[in-house]
Short mmCIF file of N, CA and C in Angstrom, two decimals:
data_model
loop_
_atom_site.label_atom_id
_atom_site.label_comp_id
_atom_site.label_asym_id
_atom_site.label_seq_id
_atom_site.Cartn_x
_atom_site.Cartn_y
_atom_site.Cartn_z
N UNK A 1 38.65 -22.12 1.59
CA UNK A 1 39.12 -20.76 1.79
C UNK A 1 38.20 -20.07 2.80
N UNK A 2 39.10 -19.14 3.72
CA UNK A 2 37.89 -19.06 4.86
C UNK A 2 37.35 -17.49 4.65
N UNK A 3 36.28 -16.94 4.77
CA UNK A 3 35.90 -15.29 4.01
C UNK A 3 36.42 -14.60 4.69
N UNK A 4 36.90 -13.30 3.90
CA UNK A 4 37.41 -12.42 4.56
C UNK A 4 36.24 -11.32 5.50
N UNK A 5 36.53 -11.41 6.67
CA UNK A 5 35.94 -10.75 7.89
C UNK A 5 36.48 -9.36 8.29
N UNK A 6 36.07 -8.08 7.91
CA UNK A 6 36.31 -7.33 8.55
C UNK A 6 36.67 -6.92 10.26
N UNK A 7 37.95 -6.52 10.36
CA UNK A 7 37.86 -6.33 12.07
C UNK A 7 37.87 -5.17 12.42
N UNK A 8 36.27 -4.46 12.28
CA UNK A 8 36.47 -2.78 12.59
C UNK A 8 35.31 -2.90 13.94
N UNK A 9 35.82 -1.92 14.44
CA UNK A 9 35.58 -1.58 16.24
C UNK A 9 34.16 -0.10 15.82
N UNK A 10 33.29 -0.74 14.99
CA UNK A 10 32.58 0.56 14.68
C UNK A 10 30.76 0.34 15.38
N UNK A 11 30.03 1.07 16.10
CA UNK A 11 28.99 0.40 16.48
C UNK A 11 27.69 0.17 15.67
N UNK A 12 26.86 -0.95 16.26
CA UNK A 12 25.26 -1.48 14.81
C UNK A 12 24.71 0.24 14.83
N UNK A 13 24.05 0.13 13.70
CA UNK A 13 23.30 1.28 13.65
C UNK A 13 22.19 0.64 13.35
N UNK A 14 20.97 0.70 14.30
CA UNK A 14 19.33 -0.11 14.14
C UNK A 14 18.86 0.80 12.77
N UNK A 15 18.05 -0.38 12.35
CA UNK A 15 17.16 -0.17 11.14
C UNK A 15 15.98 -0.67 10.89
N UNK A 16 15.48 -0.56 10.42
CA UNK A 16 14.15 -0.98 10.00
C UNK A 16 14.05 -1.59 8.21
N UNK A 17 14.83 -1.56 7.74
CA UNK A 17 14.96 -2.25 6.27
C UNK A 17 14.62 -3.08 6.16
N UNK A 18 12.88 -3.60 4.92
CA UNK A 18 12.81 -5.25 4.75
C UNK A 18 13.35 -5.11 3.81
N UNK A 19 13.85 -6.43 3.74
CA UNK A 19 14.96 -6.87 2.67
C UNK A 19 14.83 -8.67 2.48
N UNK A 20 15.62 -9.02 1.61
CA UNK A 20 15.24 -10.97 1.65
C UNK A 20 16.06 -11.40 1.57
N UNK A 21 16.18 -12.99 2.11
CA UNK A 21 17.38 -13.63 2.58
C UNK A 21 17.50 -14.60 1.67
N UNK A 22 18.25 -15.16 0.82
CA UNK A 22 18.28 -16.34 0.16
C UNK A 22 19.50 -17.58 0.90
N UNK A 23 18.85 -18.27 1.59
CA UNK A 23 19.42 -19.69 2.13
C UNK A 23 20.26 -20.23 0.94
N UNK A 24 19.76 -20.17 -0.19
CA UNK A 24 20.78 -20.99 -1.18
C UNK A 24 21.17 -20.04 -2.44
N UNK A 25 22.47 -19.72 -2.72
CA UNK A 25 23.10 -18.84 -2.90
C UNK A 25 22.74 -18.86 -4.42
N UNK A 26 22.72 -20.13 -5.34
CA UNK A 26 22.30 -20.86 -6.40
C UNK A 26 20.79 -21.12 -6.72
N UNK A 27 19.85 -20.92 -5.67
CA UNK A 27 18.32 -20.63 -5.62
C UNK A 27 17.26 -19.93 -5.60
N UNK A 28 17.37 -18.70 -6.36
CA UNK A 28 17.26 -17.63 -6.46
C UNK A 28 15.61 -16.96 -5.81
N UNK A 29 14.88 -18.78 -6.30
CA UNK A 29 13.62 -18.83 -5.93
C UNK A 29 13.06 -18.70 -4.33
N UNK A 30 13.69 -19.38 -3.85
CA UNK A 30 13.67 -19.93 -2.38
C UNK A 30 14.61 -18.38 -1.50
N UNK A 31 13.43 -17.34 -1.02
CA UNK A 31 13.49 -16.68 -0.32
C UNK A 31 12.83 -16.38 0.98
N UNK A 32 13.25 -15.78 1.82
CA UNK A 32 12.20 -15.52 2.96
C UNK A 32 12.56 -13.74 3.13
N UNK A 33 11.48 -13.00 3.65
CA UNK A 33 11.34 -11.74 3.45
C UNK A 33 11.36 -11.39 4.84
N UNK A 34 12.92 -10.43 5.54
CA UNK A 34 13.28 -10.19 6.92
C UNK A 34 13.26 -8.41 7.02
N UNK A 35 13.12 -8.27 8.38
CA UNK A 35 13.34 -7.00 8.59
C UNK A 35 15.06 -6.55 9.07
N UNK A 36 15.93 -6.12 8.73
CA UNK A 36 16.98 -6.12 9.13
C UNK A 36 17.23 -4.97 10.23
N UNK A 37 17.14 -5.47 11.80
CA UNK A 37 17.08 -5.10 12.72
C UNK A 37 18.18 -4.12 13.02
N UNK A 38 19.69 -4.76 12.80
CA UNK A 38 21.13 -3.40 13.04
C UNK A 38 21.62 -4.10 12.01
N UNK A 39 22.79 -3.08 11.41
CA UNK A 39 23.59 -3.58 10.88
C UNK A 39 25.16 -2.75 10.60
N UNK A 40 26.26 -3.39 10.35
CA UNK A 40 27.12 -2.47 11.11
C UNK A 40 28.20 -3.68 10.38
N UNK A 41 29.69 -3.14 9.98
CA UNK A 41 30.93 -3.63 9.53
C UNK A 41 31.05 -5.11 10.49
N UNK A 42 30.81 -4.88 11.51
CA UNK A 42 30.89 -6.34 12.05
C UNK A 42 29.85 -7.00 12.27
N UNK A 43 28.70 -6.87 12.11
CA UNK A 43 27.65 -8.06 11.35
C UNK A 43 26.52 -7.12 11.42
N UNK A 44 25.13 -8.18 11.84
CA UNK A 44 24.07 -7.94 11.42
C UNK A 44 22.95 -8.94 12.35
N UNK A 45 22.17 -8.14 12.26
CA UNK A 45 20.94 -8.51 13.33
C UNK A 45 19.31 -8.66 12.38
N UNK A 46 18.74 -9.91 11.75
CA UNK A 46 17.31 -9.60 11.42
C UNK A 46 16.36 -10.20 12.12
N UNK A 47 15.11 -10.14 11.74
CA UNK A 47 13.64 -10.66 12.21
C UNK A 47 13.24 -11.27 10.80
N UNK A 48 12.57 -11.98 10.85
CA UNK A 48 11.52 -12.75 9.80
C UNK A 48 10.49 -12.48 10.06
N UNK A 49 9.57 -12.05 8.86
CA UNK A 49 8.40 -11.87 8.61
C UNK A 49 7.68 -12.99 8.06
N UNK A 50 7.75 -14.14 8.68
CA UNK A 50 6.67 -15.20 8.31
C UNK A 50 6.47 -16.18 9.60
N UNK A 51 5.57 -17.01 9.40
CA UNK A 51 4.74 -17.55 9.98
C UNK A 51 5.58 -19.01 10.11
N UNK A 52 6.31 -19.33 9.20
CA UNK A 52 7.02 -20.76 9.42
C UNK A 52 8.18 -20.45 10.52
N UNK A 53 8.70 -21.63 10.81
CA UNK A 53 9.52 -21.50 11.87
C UNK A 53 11.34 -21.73 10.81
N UNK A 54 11.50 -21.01 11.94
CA UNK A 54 13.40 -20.95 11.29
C UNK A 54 14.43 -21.82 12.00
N UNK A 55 14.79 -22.48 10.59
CA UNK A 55 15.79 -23.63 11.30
C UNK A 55 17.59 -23.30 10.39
N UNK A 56 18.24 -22.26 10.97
CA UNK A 56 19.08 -21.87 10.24
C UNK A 56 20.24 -22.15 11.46
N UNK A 57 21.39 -23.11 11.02
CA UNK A 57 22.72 -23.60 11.62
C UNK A 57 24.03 -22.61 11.86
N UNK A 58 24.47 -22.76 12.93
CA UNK A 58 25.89 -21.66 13.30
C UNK A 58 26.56 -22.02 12.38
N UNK A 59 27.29 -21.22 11.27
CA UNK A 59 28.12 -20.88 10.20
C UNK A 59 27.54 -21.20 8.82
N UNK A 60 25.98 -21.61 8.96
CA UNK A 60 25.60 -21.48 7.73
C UNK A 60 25.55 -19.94 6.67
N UNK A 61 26.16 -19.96 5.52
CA UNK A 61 26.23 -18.97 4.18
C UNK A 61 24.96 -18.96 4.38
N UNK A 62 24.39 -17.15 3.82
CA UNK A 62 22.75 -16.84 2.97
C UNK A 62 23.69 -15.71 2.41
N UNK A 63 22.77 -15.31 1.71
CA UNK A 63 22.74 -13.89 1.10
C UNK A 63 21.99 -12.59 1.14
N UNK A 64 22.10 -11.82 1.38
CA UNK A 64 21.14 -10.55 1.83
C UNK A 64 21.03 -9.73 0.80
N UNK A 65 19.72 -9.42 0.10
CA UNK A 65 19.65 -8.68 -0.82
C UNK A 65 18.68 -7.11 -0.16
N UNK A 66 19.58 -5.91 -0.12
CA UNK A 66 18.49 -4.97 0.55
C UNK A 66 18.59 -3.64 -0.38
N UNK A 67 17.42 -3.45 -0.32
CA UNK A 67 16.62 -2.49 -1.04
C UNK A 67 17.87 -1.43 -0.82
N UNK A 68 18.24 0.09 -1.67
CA UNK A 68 19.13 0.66 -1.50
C UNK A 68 18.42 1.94 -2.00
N UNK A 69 17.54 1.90 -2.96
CA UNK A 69 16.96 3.36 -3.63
C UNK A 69 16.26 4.54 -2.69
N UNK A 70 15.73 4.08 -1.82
CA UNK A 70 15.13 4.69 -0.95
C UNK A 70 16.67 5.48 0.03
N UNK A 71 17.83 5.30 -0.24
CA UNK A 71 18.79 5.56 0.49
C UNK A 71 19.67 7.15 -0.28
N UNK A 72 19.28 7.00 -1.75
CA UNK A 72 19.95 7.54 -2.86
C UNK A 72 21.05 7.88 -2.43
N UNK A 73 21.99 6.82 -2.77
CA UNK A 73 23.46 6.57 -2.46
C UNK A 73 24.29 5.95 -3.58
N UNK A 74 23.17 5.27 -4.42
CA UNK A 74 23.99 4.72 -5.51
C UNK A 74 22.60 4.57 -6.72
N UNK A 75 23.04 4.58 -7.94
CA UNK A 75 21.98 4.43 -8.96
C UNK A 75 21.63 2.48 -9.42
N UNK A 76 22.41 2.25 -8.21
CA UNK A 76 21.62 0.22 -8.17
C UNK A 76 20.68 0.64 -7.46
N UNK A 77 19.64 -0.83 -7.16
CA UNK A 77 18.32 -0.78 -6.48
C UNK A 77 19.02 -1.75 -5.56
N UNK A 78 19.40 -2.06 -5.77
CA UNK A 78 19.53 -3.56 -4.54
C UNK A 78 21.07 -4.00 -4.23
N UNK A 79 21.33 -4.02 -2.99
CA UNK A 79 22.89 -4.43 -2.15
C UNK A 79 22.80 -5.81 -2.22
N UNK A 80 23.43 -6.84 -2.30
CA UNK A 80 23.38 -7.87 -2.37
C UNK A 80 24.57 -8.31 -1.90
N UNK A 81 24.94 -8.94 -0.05
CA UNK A 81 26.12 -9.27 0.26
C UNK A 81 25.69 -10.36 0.82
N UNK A 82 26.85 -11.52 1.10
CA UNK A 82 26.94 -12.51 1.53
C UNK A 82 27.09 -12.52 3.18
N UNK A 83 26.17 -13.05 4.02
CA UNK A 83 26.53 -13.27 5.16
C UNK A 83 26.64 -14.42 6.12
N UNK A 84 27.02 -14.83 7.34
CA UNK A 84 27.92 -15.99 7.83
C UNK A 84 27.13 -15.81 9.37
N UNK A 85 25.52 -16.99 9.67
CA UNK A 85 25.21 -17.07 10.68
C UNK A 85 25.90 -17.26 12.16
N UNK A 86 25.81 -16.42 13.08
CA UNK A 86 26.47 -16.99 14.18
C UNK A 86 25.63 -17.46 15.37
N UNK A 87 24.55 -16.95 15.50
CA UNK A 87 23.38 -17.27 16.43
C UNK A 87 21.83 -17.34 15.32
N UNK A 88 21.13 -17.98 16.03
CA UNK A 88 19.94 -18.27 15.64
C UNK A 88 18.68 -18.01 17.00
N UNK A 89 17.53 -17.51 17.18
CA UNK A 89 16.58 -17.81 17.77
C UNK A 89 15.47 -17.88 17.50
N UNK A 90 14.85 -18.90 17.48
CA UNK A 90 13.68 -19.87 17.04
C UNK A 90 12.43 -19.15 17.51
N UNK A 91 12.43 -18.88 18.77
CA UNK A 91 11.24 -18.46 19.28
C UNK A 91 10.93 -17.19 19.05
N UNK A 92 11.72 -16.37 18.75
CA UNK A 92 11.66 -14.63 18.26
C UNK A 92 12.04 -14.48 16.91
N UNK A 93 12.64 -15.47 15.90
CA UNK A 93 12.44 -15.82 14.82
C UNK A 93 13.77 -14.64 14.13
N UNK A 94 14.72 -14.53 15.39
CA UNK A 94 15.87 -13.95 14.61
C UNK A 94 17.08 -14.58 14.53
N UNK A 95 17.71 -14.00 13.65
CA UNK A 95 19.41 -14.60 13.06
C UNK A 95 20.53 -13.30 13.29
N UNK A 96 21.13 -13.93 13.51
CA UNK A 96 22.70 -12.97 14.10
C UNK A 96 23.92 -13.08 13.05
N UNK A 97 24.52 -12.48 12.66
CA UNK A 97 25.90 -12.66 12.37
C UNK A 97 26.86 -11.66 11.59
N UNK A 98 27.69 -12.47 11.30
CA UNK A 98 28.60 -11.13 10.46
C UNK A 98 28.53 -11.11 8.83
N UNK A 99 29.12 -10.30 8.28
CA UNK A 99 28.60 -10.14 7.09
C UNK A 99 30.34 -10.24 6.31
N UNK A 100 30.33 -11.10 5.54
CA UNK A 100 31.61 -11.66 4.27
C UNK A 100 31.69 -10.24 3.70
N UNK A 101 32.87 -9.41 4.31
CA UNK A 101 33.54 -8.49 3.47
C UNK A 101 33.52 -8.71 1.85
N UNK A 102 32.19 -7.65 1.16
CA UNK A 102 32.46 -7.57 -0.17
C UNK A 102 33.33 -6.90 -0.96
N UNK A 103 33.42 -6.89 -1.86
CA UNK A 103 34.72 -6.35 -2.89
C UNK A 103 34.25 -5.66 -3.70
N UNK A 104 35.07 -4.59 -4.11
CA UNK A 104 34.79 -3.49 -5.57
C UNK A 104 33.47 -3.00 -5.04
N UNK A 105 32.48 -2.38 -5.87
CA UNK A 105 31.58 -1.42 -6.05
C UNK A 105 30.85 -2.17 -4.76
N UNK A 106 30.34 -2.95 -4.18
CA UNK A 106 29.36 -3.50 -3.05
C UNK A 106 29.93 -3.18 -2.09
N UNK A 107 31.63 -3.07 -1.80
CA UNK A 107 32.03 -2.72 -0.60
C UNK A 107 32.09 -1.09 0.13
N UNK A 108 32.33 -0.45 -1.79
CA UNK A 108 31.84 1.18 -1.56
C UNK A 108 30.49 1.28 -1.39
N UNK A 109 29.37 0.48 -1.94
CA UNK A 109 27.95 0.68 -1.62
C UNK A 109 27.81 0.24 -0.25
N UNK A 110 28.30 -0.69 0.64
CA UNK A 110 28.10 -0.92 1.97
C UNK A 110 28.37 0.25 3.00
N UNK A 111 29.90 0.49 2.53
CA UNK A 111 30.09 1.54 3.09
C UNK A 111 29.47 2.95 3.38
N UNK A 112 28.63 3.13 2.52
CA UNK A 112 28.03 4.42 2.17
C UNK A 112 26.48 4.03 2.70
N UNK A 113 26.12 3.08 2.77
CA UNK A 113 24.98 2.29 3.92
C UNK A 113 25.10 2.73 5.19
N UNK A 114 26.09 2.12 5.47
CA UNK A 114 26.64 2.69 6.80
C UNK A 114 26.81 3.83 7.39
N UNK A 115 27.37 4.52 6.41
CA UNK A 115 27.35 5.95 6.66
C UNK A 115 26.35 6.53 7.02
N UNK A 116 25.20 6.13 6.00
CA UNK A 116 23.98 6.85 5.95
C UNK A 116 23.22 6.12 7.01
N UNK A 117 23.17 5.46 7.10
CA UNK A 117 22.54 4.79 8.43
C UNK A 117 23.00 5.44 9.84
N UNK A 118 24.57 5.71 9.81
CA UNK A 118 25.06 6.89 11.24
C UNK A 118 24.80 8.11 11.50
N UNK A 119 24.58 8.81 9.70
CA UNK A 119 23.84 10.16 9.92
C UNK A 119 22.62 10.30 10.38
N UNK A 120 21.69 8.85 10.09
CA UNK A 120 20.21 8.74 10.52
C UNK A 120 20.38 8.93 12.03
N UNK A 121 21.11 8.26 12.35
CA UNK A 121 21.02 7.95 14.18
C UNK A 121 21.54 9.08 14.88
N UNK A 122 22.32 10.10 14.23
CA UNK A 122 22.90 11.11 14.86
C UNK A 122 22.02 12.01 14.41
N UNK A 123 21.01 11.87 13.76
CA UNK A 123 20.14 13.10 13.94
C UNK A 123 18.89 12.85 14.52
N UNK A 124 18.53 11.31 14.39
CA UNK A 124 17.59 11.12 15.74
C UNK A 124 18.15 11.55 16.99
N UNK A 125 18.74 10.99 17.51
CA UNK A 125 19.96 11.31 18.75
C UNK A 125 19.75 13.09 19.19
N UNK A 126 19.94 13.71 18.04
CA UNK A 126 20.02 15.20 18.49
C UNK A 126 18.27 15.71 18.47
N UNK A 127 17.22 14.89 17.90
CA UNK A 127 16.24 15.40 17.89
C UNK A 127 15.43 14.86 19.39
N UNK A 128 15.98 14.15 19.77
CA UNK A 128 15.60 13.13 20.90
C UNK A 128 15.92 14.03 22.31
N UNK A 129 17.51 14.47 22.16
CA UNK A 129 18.11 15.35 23.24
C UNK A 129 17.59 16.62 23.28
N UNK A 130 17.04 17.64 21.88
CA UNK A 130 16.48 18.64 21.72
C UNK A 130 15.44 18.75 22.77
N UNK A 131 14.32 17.14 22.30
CA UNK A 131 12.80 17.01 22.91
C UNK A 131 12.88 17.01 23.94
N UNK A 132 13.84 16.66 24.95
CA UNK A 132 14.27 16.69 26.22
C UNK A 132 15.04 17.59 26.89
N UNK A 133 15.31 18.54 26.40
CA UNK A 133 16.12 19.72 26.97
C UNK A 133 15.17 20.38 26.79
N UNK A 134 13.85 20.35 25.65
CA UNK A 134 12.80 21.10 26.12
C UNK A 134 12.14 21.06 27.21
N UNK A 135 11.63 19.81 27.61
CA UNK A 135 11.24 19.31 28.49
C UNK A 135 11.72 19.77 29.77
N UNK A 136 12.89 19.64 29.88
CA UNK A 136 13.38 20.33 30.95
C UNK A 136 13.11 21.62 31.28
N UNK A 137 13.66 22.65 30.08
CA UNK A 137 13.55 23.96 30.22
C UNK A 137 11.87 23.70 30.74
N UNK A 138 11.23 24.04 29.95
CA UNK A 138 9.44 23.80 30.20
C UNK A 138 9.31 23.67 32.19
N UNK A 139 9.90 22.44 32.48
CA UNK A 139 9.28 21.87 33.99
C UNK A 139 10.07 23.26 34.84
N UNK A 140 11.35 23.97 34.49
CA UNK A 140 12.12 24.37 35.29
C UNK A 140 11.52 25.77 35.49
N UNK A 141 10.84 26.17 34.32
CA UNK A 141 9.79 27.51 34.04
C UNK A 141 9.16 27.54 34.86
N UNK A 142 7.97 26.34 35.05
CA UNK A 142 7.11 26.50 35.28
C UNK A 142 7.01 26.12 37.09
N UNK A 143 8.23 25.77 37.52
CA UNK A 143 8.43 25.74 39.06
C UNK A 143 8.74 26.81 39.64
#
């Protein structure tokens, strides 16, 4: 059965979230601890935080478990969705791909990730344009 893939036209919103990856879905033990770089309805971008090297295959399954409390969006601690490698790079020690459309309560908790992750960026965005329209005003004063 092949996973169901969302096809929404919506853009990554960068993050900074560590969170951990479990390679074997059934291994609860066997984790590695990533920073999740963007993430967005049509996939996902991380980094690894370790020292071993990463040998992870185009369409290999993991699972992403990411911290959520710090978000207060839902009274769980932890998102836990399935995702579907599409790129790998070895030498910068990141993984690419899309993320297996979850169901029931994980798909409203994703969603509301997302959300909150767009309000983050749209108010950096306006604090960024602020700092720079100061800037401007300021140089235009003072000429």
């Amino acid at each position: 059965m092949v996973p169901k893939i969302p096809k929404r036209r919506e853009p990554r919103y960068e993050t900074a979230i560590v969170a951990q990856i479990f390679p074997n879905k059934w291994n609860p033990l066997i984790s590695k601890k990533v920073v999740v770089l963007d993430l967005s309805w049509k996939g996902f971008k991380a980094e690894f935080i370790t020292n071993e090297g990463i040998n992870y295959k185009t369409g290999k399954n993991l699972s992403l478990k990411i911290p959520i409390d710090q978000f207060n969006i839902s009274n769980i601690k932890f998102l836990k969705i399935d995702l579907v490698v599409k790129w790998c790079d070895k030498e910068l020690k990141r993984i690419g791909g899309v993320i297996i459309h979850p169901r029931g309560e994980n798909a409203i908790i994703l969603g509301n990730l997302i959300q909150k992750l767009a309000l983050l960026k749209q108010t950096e965005d306006e604090i960024s344009q602020g700092s720079s329209k100061t800037l401007d005003q300021e140089s235009s004063e003072a000429s």
